[in-house]
Tab-separated table of C-alpha atoms and ligand atoms in Angstrom:
chain	number	residue	atom	x	y	z
V	1210	MET	CA	0.000	0.000	0.000
V	1211	GLY	CA	1.343	3.371	-1.019
V	1212	LYS	CA	1.370	6.616	0.857
V	1213	ILE	CA	-1.389	8.908	-0.310
V	1214	ILE	CA	-2.267	12.470	0.633
V	1215	LEU	CA	-5.669	14.066	0.441
V	1216	THR	CA	-6.364	17.550	1.687
V	1217	GLY	CA	-8.113	20.718	0.608
V	1218	ASP	CA	-9.808	23.996	1.395
V	1219	ARG	CA	-13.223	25.549	1.052
V	1220	PRO	CA	-13.280	28.170	-1.678
V	1221	THR	CA	-14.834	31.035	0.264
V	1222	GLY	CA	-12.043	33.549	-0.259
V	1223	ARG	CA	-8.426	33.956	-1.223
V	1224	LEU	CA	-5.980	32.009	0.916
V	1225	HIS	CA	-4.087	33.899	3.618
V	1226	ILE	CA	-0.789	33.404	5.405
V	1227	GLY	CA	-2.603	31.410	8.117
V	1228	HIS	CA	-3.492	28.816	5.456
V	1229	TYR	CA	0.082	29.009	4.204
V	1230	VAL	CA	1.874	28.201	7.466
V	1231	GLY	CA	-0.964	26.001	8.722
V	1232	SER	CA	-0.937	23.624	5.792
V	1233	LEU	CA	-0.044	24.905	2.339
V	1234	ARG	CA	3.706	25.308	2.885
V	1235	ARG	CA	3.846	21.777	4.277
V	1236	ARG	CA	1.944	20.342	1.322
V	1237	VAL	CA	4.462	21.824	-1.066
V	1238	GLU	CA	7.334	20.337	0.957
V	1239	LEU	CA	5.627	16.942	1.025
V	1240	GLN	CA	4.973	17.151	-2.699
V	1241	ASN	CA	8.638	17.830	-3.350
V	1242	SER	CA	9.887	15.242	-0.843
V	1243	GLY	CA	9.004	12.421	-3.205
V	1244	THR	CA	7.832	10.219	-0.302
V	1245	PHE	CA	4.202	10.098	-1.429
V	1246	ASP	CA	2.868	7.977	-4.238
V	1247	ARG	CA	-0.086	10.207	-4.938
V	1248	ILE	CA	-1.244	13.601	-3.767
V	1249	PHE	CA	-4.810	14.854	-4.136
V	1250	ILE	CA	-5.595	18.489	-3.409
V	1251	MET	CA	-9.279	19.304	-3.384
V	1252	ILE	CA	-11.138	22.580	-3.718
V	1253	ALA	CA	-14.071	21.813	-1.435
V	1254	ASP	CA	-16.832	23.744	-3.182
V	1255	ALA	CA	-19.577	21.315	-2.113
V	1256	GLN	CA	-18.520	21.728	1.520
V	1257	ALA	CA	-18.423	25.517	1.075
V	1258	LEU	CA	-22.023	25.343	-0.137
V	1259	THR	CA	-23.164	23.710	3.112
V	1260	ASP	CA	-23.308	27.166	4.663
V	1261	ASN	CA	-23.489	29.224	1.469
V	1262	ALA	CA	-26.507	27.653	-0.181
V	1263	ASP	CA	-27.893	31.089	-1.005
V	1264	ASN	CA	-24.598	32.366	-2.362
V	1265	PRO	CA	-23.244	29.860	-4.879
V	1266	GLU	CA	-21.722	32.696	-6.871
V	1267	LYS	CA	-19.293	33.441	-4.052
V	1268	VAL	CA	-18.113	29.842	-4.110
V	1269	ARG	CA	-17.913	29.797	-7.908
V	1270	GLN	CA	-15.803	32.962	-7.997
V	1271	ASN	CA	-13.392	31.691	-5.374
V	1272	ILE	CA	-12.550	28.368	-7.006
V	1273	ILE	CA	-10.125	30.102	-9.360
V	1274	GLU	CA	-8.705	32.218	-6.500
V	1275	VAL	CA	-7.864	29.125	-4.484
V	1276	ALA	CA	-6.469	27.347	-7.542
V	1277	LEU	CA	-4.243	30.359	-8.285
V	1278	ASP	CA	-3.113	30.505	-4.655
V	1279	TYR	CA	-2.318	26.769	-4.667
V	1280	MET	CA	-0.309	26.825	-7.826
V	1281	SER	CA	1.508	30.046	-7.026
V	1282	ALA	CA	2.444	28.690	-3.594
V	1283	GLY	CA	4.161	25.826	-5.366
V	1284	LEU	CA	1.646	23.008	-5.794
V	1285	ASP	CA	2.609	21.509	-9.120
V	1286	PRO	CA	-0.054	19.903	-11.338
V	1287	GLU	CA	2.629	17.549	-12.616
V	1288	LYS	CA	3.101	16.191	-9.109
V	1289	CYS	CA	-0.362	16.382	-7.605
V	1290	VAL	CA	-3.972	16.100	-8.656
V	1291	LEU	CA	-5.818	19.393	-8.189
V	1292	PHE	CA	-9.568	18.936	-8.416
V	1293	ILE	CA	-13.005	20.329	-7.604
V	1294	GLN	CA	-15.044	18.384	-5.052
V	1295	SER	CA	-18.472	18.780	-6.678
V	1296	GLN	CA	-17.203	17.258	-9.913
V	1297	VAL	CA	-16.581	13.936	-8.189
V	1298	SER	CA	-20.158	12.817	-7.642
V	1299	GLU	CA	-18.989	9.490	-6.173
V	1300	LEU	CA	-18.190	11.447	-3.004
V	1301	THR	CA	-21.868	12.149	-2.350
V	1302	GLU	CA	-22.730	8.496	-2.847
V	1303	LEU	CA	-20.105	7.423	-0.322
V	1304	THR	CA	-21.424	10.049	2.086
V	1305	PHE	CA	-24.916	8.600	1.770
V	1306	PHE	CA	-23.707	5.181	2.948
V	1307	TYR	CA	-21.469	6.595	5.690
V	1308	ASN	CA	-24.407	8.616	7.052
V	1309	ASN	CA	-25.754	5.343	8.436
V	1310	LEU	CA	-22.600	4.705	10.444
V	1311	VAL	CA	-22.678	7.960	12.432
V	1312	THR	CA	-25.153	9.083	15.071
V	1313	VAL	CA	-26.655	12.532	15.449
V	1314	GLN	CA	-25.331	12.524	19.007
V	1315	ARG	CA	-21.788	11.873	17.810
V	1316	LEU	CA	-22.004	14.722	15.309
V	1317	GLN	CA	-23.294	17.035	18.008
V	1318	ARG	CA	-20.107	16.431	19.969
V	1319	ASN	CA	-17.776	17.468	17.111
V	1320	PRO	CA	-16.041	20.505	18.667
V	1321	THR	CA	-15.166	22.206	15.371
V	1322	VAL	CA	-18.717	21.975	14.038
V	1323	LYS	CA	-19.996	23.165	17.421
V	1324	ALA	CA	-17.715	26.212	17.320
V	1325	GLU	CA	-18.631	26.959	13.713
V	1326	ILE	CA	-22.363	26.763	14.467
V	1327	GLN	CA	-21.785	29.203	17.319
V	1328	MET	CA	-19.708	31.550	15.159
V	1329	ARG	CA	-22.303	31.602	12.395
V	1330	GLY	CA	-25.141	32.209	14.841
V	1331	PHE	CA	-27.169	29.255	13.553
V	1332	ASN	CA	-28.509	28.667	17.048
V	1333	ASP	CA	-29.371	32.266	17.824
V	1334	SER	CA	-33.004	32.313	16.831
V	1335	GLU	CA	-35.415	30.121	15.038
V	1336	GLY	CA	-37.287	31.153	11.965
V	1337	ALA	CA	-38.947	29.676	8.947
V	1338	ASP	CA	-36.841	31.756	6.546
V	1339	ASN	CA	-34.025	29.212	6.525
V	1340	LYS	CA	-31.645	31.832	7.862
V	1341	ALA	CA	-31.734	30.625	11.428
V	1342	GLY	CA	-31.027	27.047	12.307
V	1343	THR	CA	-28.207	24.790	11.182
V	1344	PRO	CA	-28.391	23.463	7.610
V	1345	VAL	CA	-28.448	19.647	7.732
V	1346	GLY	CA	-25.684	19.525	5.140
V	1347	PHE	CA	-23.508	21.731	7.303
V	1348	PHE	CA	-24.160	19.687	10.425
V	1349	CYS	CA	-23.189	16.524	8.529
V	1350	TYR	CA	-20.136	17.835	6.695
V	1351	PRO	CA	-17.733	15.772	8.821
V	1352	ILE	CA	-19.291	12.683	7.203
V	1353	SER	CA	-18.813	14.085	3.732
V	1354	GLN	CA	-15.248	14.905	4.699
V	1355	ALA	CA	-14.752	11.257	5.626
V	1356	ALA	CA	-15.913	10.411	2.109
V	1357	ASP	CA	-13.399	12.898	0.645
V	1358	ILE	CA	-10.545	11.283	2.525
V	1359	THR	CA	-11.470	7.620	2.153
V	1360	ALA	CA	-12.429	7.880	-1.532
V	1361	PHE	CA	-8.736	8.317	-2.300
V	1362	LYS	CA	-7.594	5.762	0.305
V	1363	ALA	CA	-5.582	8.606	1.823
V	1364	THR	CA	-3.055	7.614	4.455
V	1365	THR	CA	-2.097	11.168	5.350
V	1366	VAL	CA	-4.129	14.348	5.750
V	1367	PRO	CA	-2.027	17.497	6.239
V	1368	VAL	CA	-4.353	20.093	7.774
V	1369	GLY	CA	-4.572	22.729	10.479
V	1370	GLU	CA	-5.406	21.946	14.079
V	1371	ASP	CA	-9.106	22.823	13.677
V	1372	GLN	CA	-9.498	19.819	11.380
V	1373	GLU	CA	-8.433	17.284	14.005
V	1374	PRO	CA	-12.022	16.338	14.979
V	1375	MET	CA	-12.809	15.662	11.306
V	1376	ILE	CA	-9.955	13.223	10.965
V	1377	GLU	CA	-10.975	11.544	14.204
V	1378	GLN	CA	-14.524	11.106	12.898
V	1379	THR	CA	-13.168	9.759	9.629
V	1380	ARG	CA	-11.137	7.179	11.518
V	1381	GLU	CA	-14.216	6.111	13.462
V	1382	ILE	CA	-16.215	5.742	10.247
V	1383	VAL	CA	-13.433	3.671	8.679
V	1384	ARG	CA	-13.231	1.366	11.697
V	1385	LYS	CA	-16.985	0.977	11.803
V	1386	PHE	CA	-17.230	0.323	8.067
V	1387	ASN	CA	-14.424	-2.216	8.091
V	1388	SER	CA	-15.795	-4.041	11.105
V	1389	VAL	CA	-19.324	-4.273	9.680
V	1390	TYR	CA	-18.535	-4.949	6.009
V	1391	GLY	CA	-14.984	-6.271	6.051
V	1392	PRO	CA	-11.644	-4.533	5.492
V	1393	THR	CA	-12.166	-2.022	2.682
V	1394	LEU	CA	-11.243	1.507	3.771
V	1395	VAL	CA	-7.939	2.998	4.908
V	1396	GLU	CA	-7.605	4.754	8.274
V	1397	PRO	CA	-5.876	8.105	7.702
V	1398	GLU	CA	-3.347	9.904	9.881
V	1399	ILE	CA	-3.461	13.641	10.495
V	1400	LEU	CA	-0.303	15.632	9.829
V	1401	LEU	CA	-0.203	18.833	11.885
V	1402	PRO	CA	2.289	21.714	11.528
V	1403	ASP	CA	5.375	21.058	13.657
V	1404	ASN	CA	5.794	24.658	14.819
V	1405	ALA	CA	3.387	25.863	17.527
V	1406	ALA	CA	3.078	29.339	15.949
V	1407	CYS	CA	1.832	27.682	12.748
V	1408	LEU	CA	-0.902	25.651	14.417
V	1409	ARG	CA	-3.242	28.588	14.592
V	1410	LEU	CA	-1.815	31.828	13.314
V	1411	PRO	CA	-3.636	34.735	14.973
V	1412	GLY	CA	-5.019	37.649	12.956
V	1413	THR	CA	-3.078	40.915	12.619
V	1414	ASP	CA	-5.283	42.275	15.446
V	1415	GLY	CA	-4.035	39.545	17.792
V	1416	LYS	CA	-7.406	37.775	17.777
V	1417	ALA	CA	-7.291	33.998	17.984
V	1418	LYS	CA	-7.921	33.305	14.339
V	1419	MET	CA	-7.085	34.875	11.026
V	1420	SER	CA	-10.402	35.113	9.234
V	1421	LYS	CA	-11.857	37.091	6.407
V	1422	SER	CA	-14.960	38.063	8.381
V	1423	LEU	CA	-12.773	39.617	11.091
V	1424	GLY	CA	-10.795	41.621	8.510
V	1425	ASN	CA	-7.498	40.624	10.095
V	1426	CYS	CA	-5.882	38.678	7.264
V	1427	ILE	CA	-2.743	39.035	5.236
V	1428	TYR	CA	-3.460	37.345	1.912
V	1429	LEU	CA	-0.926	35.431	-0.144
V	1430	SER	CA	-1.841	37.714	-3.020
V	1431	ASP	CA	-1.462	40.999	-1.077
V	1432	SER	CA	0.985	43.449	-2.627
V	1433	ALA	CA	4.153	44.454	-0.761
V	1434	GLU	CA	2.501	47.803	0.046
V	1435	GLU	CA	-0.553	46.056	1.508
V	1436	VAL	CA	1.652	43.792	3.598
V	1437	ASN	CA	3.655	46.777	4.872
V	1438	ALA	CA	0.497	48.650	5.829
V	1439	LYS	CA	-1.077	45.640	7.544
V	1440	VAL	CA	2.082	44.869	9.507
V	1441	LYS	CA	2.355	48.518	10.543
V	1442	GLY	CA	-1.107	48.273	12.120
V	1443	MET	CA	-0.408	45.002	13.903
V	1444	TYR	CA	-1.078	44.276	17.520
V	1445	THR	CA	2.102	44.040	19.613
V	1446	ASP	CA	2.739	44.510	23.319
V	1447	PRO	CA	0.422	47.238	24.648
V	1448	LEU	CA	2.825	47.872	27.558
V	1449	HIS	CA	5.784	48.522	25.297
V	1450	LEU	CA	5.401	52.300	24.988
V	1451	GLN	CA	8.972	53.561	24.648
V	1452	VAL	CA	11.743	51.953	22.675
V	1453	SER	CA	13.739	51.618	25.881
V	1454	ASP	CA	10.915	49.811	27.743
V	1455	PRO	CA	11.266	46.058	28.175
V	1456	GLY	CA	8.798	44.293	25.893
V	1457	HIS	CA	6.826	41.072	26.049
V	1458	ILE	CA	7.120	38.245	23.553
V	1459	GLU	CA	4.176	36.141	24.662
V	1460	GLY	CA	0.918	37.155	23.072
V	1461	ASN	CA	2.831	39.564	20.856
V	1462	THR	CA	1.529	38.851	17.381
V	1463	VAL	CA	4.604	40.217	15.633
V	1464	PHE	CA	6.706	37.557	17.353
V	1465	THR	CA	4.153	34.838	16.623
V	1466	TYR	CA	4.462	35.704	12.932
V	1467	LEU	CA	8.242	35.791	13.175
V	1468	ASP	CA	8.163	32.332	14.806
V	1469	ALA	CA	6.113	31.116	11.856
V	1470	PHE	CA	8.062	32.803	9.052
V	1471	CYS	CA	11.530	33.866	10.110
V	1472	ARG	CA	14.431	31.614	9.171
V	1473	ASP	CA	18.141	32.057	9.825
V	1474	GLU	CA	18.795	33.080	6.239
V	1475	HIS	CA	16.586	36.132	6.753
V	1476	PHE	CA	19.304	37.676	8.906
V	1477	GLY	CA	21.652	39.687	6.793
V	1478	MET	CA	19.435	39.091	3.784
V	1479	PHE	CA	18.095	42.623	3.690
V	1480	GLY	CA	21.472	44.310	4.253
V	1481	ASP	CA	20.975	47.432	6.306
V	1482	CYS	CA	17.801	48.496	4.517
V	1483	PHE	CA	14.106	47.848	5.045
V	1484	HIS	CA	11.856	49.197	2.273
V	1485	GLY	CA	14.818	51.211	1.028
V	1486	LYS	CA	15.294	52.898	4.401
V	1487	LYS	CA	18.665	52.578	6.104
V	1488	VAL	CA	18.483	50.934	9.516
V	1489	SER	CA	20.781	49.313	11.986
V	1490	PHE	CA	19.266	45.942	12.679
V	1491	ASP	CA	22.280	43.947	13.694
V	1492	PHE	CA	20.955	40.565	14.764
V	1493	HIS	CA	21.885	37.054	13.700
V	1494	SER	CA	18.998	34.999	15.022
V	1495	LEU	CA	15.417	35.365	16.177
V	1496	ASP	CA	16.530	34.503	19.714
V	1497	GLU	CA	18.826	37.545	19.710
V	1498	VAL	CA	15.968	39.746	18.532
V	1499	LYS	CA	13.719	38.392	21.280
V	1500	ALA	CA	16.352	38.913	23.954
V	1501	GLN	CA	16.890	42.524	22.912
V	1502	TYR	CA	13.143	43.202	22.813
V	1503	GLN	CA	12.682	41.770	26.297
V	1504	ALA	CA	15.623	43.740	27.651
V	1505	GLY	CA	14.362	46.979	26.097
V	1506	GLY	CA	15.920	49.038	23.325
V	1507	LEU	CA	14.216	47.493	20.326
V	1508	GLY	CA	11.308	49.523	19.006
V	1509	ASP	CA	8.085	48.121	17.567
V	1510	MET	CA	8.589	50.140	14.390
V	1511	MET	CA	11.933	48.524	13.686
V	1512	LEU	CA	10.610	45.087	14.564
V	1513	LYS	CA	7.606	45.510	12.271
V	1514	ASN	CA	9.823	46.665	9.444
V	1515	PHE	CA	11.833	43.491	9.856
V	1516	LEU	CA	8.684	41.334	9.891
V	1517	ALA	CA	7.350	43.050	6.769
V	1518	ALA	CA	10.661	42.380	5.019
V	1519	VAL	CA	10.553	38.708	6.090
V	1520	LEU	CA	6.947	38.306	4.927
V	1521	ASN	CA	7.572	40.042	1.640
V	1522	SER	CA	10.619	37.943	0.898
V	1523	THR	CA	8.457	34.835	1.391
V	1524	LEU	CA	5.481	36.184	-0.547
V	1525	GLU	CA	7.342	37.772	-3.444
V	1526	PRO	CA	7.953	34.569	-5.437
V	1527	ILE	CA	4.336	33.518	-4.782
V	1528	ARG	CA	3.069	36.869	-6.089
V	1529	THR	CA	5.253	36.659	-9.159
V	1530	ARG	CA	3.987	33.176	-10.019
V	1531	ARG	CA	0.406	34.327	-9.418
V	1532	HIS	CA	0.779	37.194	-11.844
V	1533	GLU	CA	2.091	34.770	-14.452
V	1534	LEU	CA	-0.764	32.307	-13.887
V	1535	GLU	CA	-3.366	35.092	-13.950
V	1536	LYS	CA	-2.364	35.626	-17.555
V	1537	ASP	CA	-3.230	32.037	-18.404
V	1538	ILE	CA	-6.657	31.329	-16.888
V	1539	PRO	CA	-7.509	28.676	-19.535
V	1540	TYR	CA	-4.507	26.653	-18.336
V	1541	VAL	CA	-5.667	26.845	-14.711
V	1542	TYR	CA	-9.136	25.567	-15.620
V	1543	GLU	CA	-7.616	22.824	-17.738
V	1544	VAL	CA	-5.575	21.683	-14.725
V	1545	LEU	CA	-8.766	21.546	-12.640
V	1546	ARG	CA	-10.752	19.781	-15.341
V	1547	LYS	CA	-8.124	17.117	-15.884
V	1548	GLY	CA	-7.556	16.752	-12.144
V	1549	SER	CA	-11.278	16.305	-11.516
V	1550	GLU	CA	-11.434	13.600	-14.170
V	1551	GLU	CA	-8.504	11.772	-12.627
V	1552	ALA	CA	-9.905	12.112	-9.104
V	1553	ARG	CA	-13.228	10.804	-10.309
V	1554	ALA	CA	-11.694	7.616	-11.683
V	1555	VAL	CA	-10.018	6.902	-8.333
V	1556	ALA	CA	-13.165	7.639	-6.302
V	1557	ALA	CA	-15.233	5.430	-8.613
V	1558	GLN	CA	-12.925	2.529	-7.842
V	1559	THR	CA	-13.364	3.025	-4.094
V	1560	LEU	CA	-17.118	3.356	-4.479
V	1561	ALA	CA	-17.143	0.031	-6.326
V	1562	ASP	CA	-15.135	-1.525	-3.464
V	1563	VAL	CA	-17.597	-0.083	-0.947
V	1564	LYS	CA	-20.640	-1.368	-2.807
V	1565	ARG	CA	-19.051	-4.772	-3.151
V	1566	ALA	CA	-18.273	-4.881	0.563
V	1567	MET	CA	-21.851	-3.884	1.363
V	1568	ARG	CA	-23.115	-6.427	-1.164
V	1569	ILE	CA	-25.144	-3.811	-2.999
V	1570	ASN	CA	-23.327	-4.368	-6.293
V	1571	TYR	CA	-26.274	-6.393	-7.624
V	1572	PHE	CA	-25.521	-6.007	-11.300
V	1573	ASP	CA	-21.743	-6.474	-11.254
V	1574	ALA	CA	-20.398	-9.216	-13.491
V	1575	GLY	CA	-21.058	-12.590	-11.895
V	1576	VAL	CA	-23.040	-11.128	-9.035
V	1577	LEU	CA	-26.368	-11.049	-10.844
V	1578	ASP	CA	-26.132	-14.730	-11.810
V	1579	GLU	CA	-25.488	-15.663	-8.220
V	1580	LEU	CA	-28.331	-13.465	-7.014
V	1581	ILE	CA	-30.755	-15.042	-9.475
V	1582	ARG	CA	-29.639	-18.512	-8.456
V	1583	GLU	CA	-29.998	-17.700	-4.758
V	1584	GLN	CA	-33.432	-16.098	-5.080
V	1585	SER	CA	-34.765	-18.716	-7.485
V	1586	GLU	CA	-33.759	-21.352	-4.960
V	1587	LYS	CA	-35.828	-19.524	-2.350
V	1588	TYR	CA	-38.962	-19.621	-4.513
V	1589	LYS	CA	-38.598	-23.150	-5.747
Y	308	LIG	N1	-12.772	21.278	6.006
Y	308	LIG	C1	-11.724	21.807	5.191
Y	308	LIG	C2	-11.733	23.333	5.359
Y	308	LIG	O1	-12.433	23.839	6.167
Y	308	LIG	C3	-11.872	21.476	3.729
Y	308	LIG	C4	-11.956	19.996	3.462
Y	308	LIG	C5	-13.009	19.330	2.926
Y	308	LIG	C6	-10.946	19.015	3.725
Y	308	LIG	N2	-12.750	18.021	2.845
Y	308	LIG	C7	-11.498	17.776	3.301
Y	308	LIG	C8	-9.651	19.065	4.283
Y	308	LIG	C9	-10.785	16.595	3.443
Y	308	LIG	C10	-8.949	17.866	4.404
Y	308	LIG	C11	-9.512	16.639	4.004
Y	308	LIG	O2	-11.049	24.044	4.656
């Protein structure tokens, strides 16, 4: 059995640097490591629709944004299969059978779904206008996610921390399926970011999560000027008023971002200039920067200029590739079309395995003859 990756994102907006350090950067490394036999990267439009039923246009518009972000971040269509979830209809069929293996009570305990229901206010009031209340499809999306993962017999799912409950539910479904119908499905492993700062990158305002609705995101496609402006407005240490004051590292978003992005080669990389301005920033490691900040004598302005330079040096090649790809939209759609076709063939194979295991493959070659024999016997 080979090593197979499946992962993906909902197309509800452009991807931001939280997606990048939480999962995307890792996927690119895994893709280039050569240790995986197959890699499937899915744009989860059907899942996005579970809470956007009245706004399919938003989902439709963002498919290309996510595809552009993926490919500009380094996902290579020669090395992985990029596809659109809704185009693989086998996934909904698998979901339909898995639905029977999960209880409502178990779904109600899924902490991520619980938090999302809270955040979206589905429980706030009840009305007949379909606005209030939790859409059934949304409530059940962990089951459809299990179909996404198992359809490709994925062994490895690189995702952010918030997806842990989904992988756990998938594993339960796999165990249940295999114990009821015989060994058929593969139990996947989650692959989390190894750096704590990457697990859940806070927003630029210091709030727990980077999210479009909170307006605290830095997007992969932001220009250098946008990044500079956003970093300038970032939340730091509210007690660090004067340059000479000792500063705090913990809870200081600028340092969280540096933990996620800064590498040793960033020191010395910018010479003595940030954004063309001459500075004296004479450090050789992030630990030295932290020590100086804690001791006092390192200003927030200087620190933010360094962070902006680090971010821009990471984002610049991504931006450049994006601009190139934006000029060739037909190519991007061709990648998705071909990828969806390929994904569909794989999922169809798994669906056939599932139906065989459940003995609902009545008309498969050989099966019908046996069925006729068996039933005729009964009515003899
Ligand atoms: N739930 C993921 C998100 O919120 C998207 C997703 C759908 C996914 N199916 C998946 C991720 C399967 C990993 C594996 O972005």
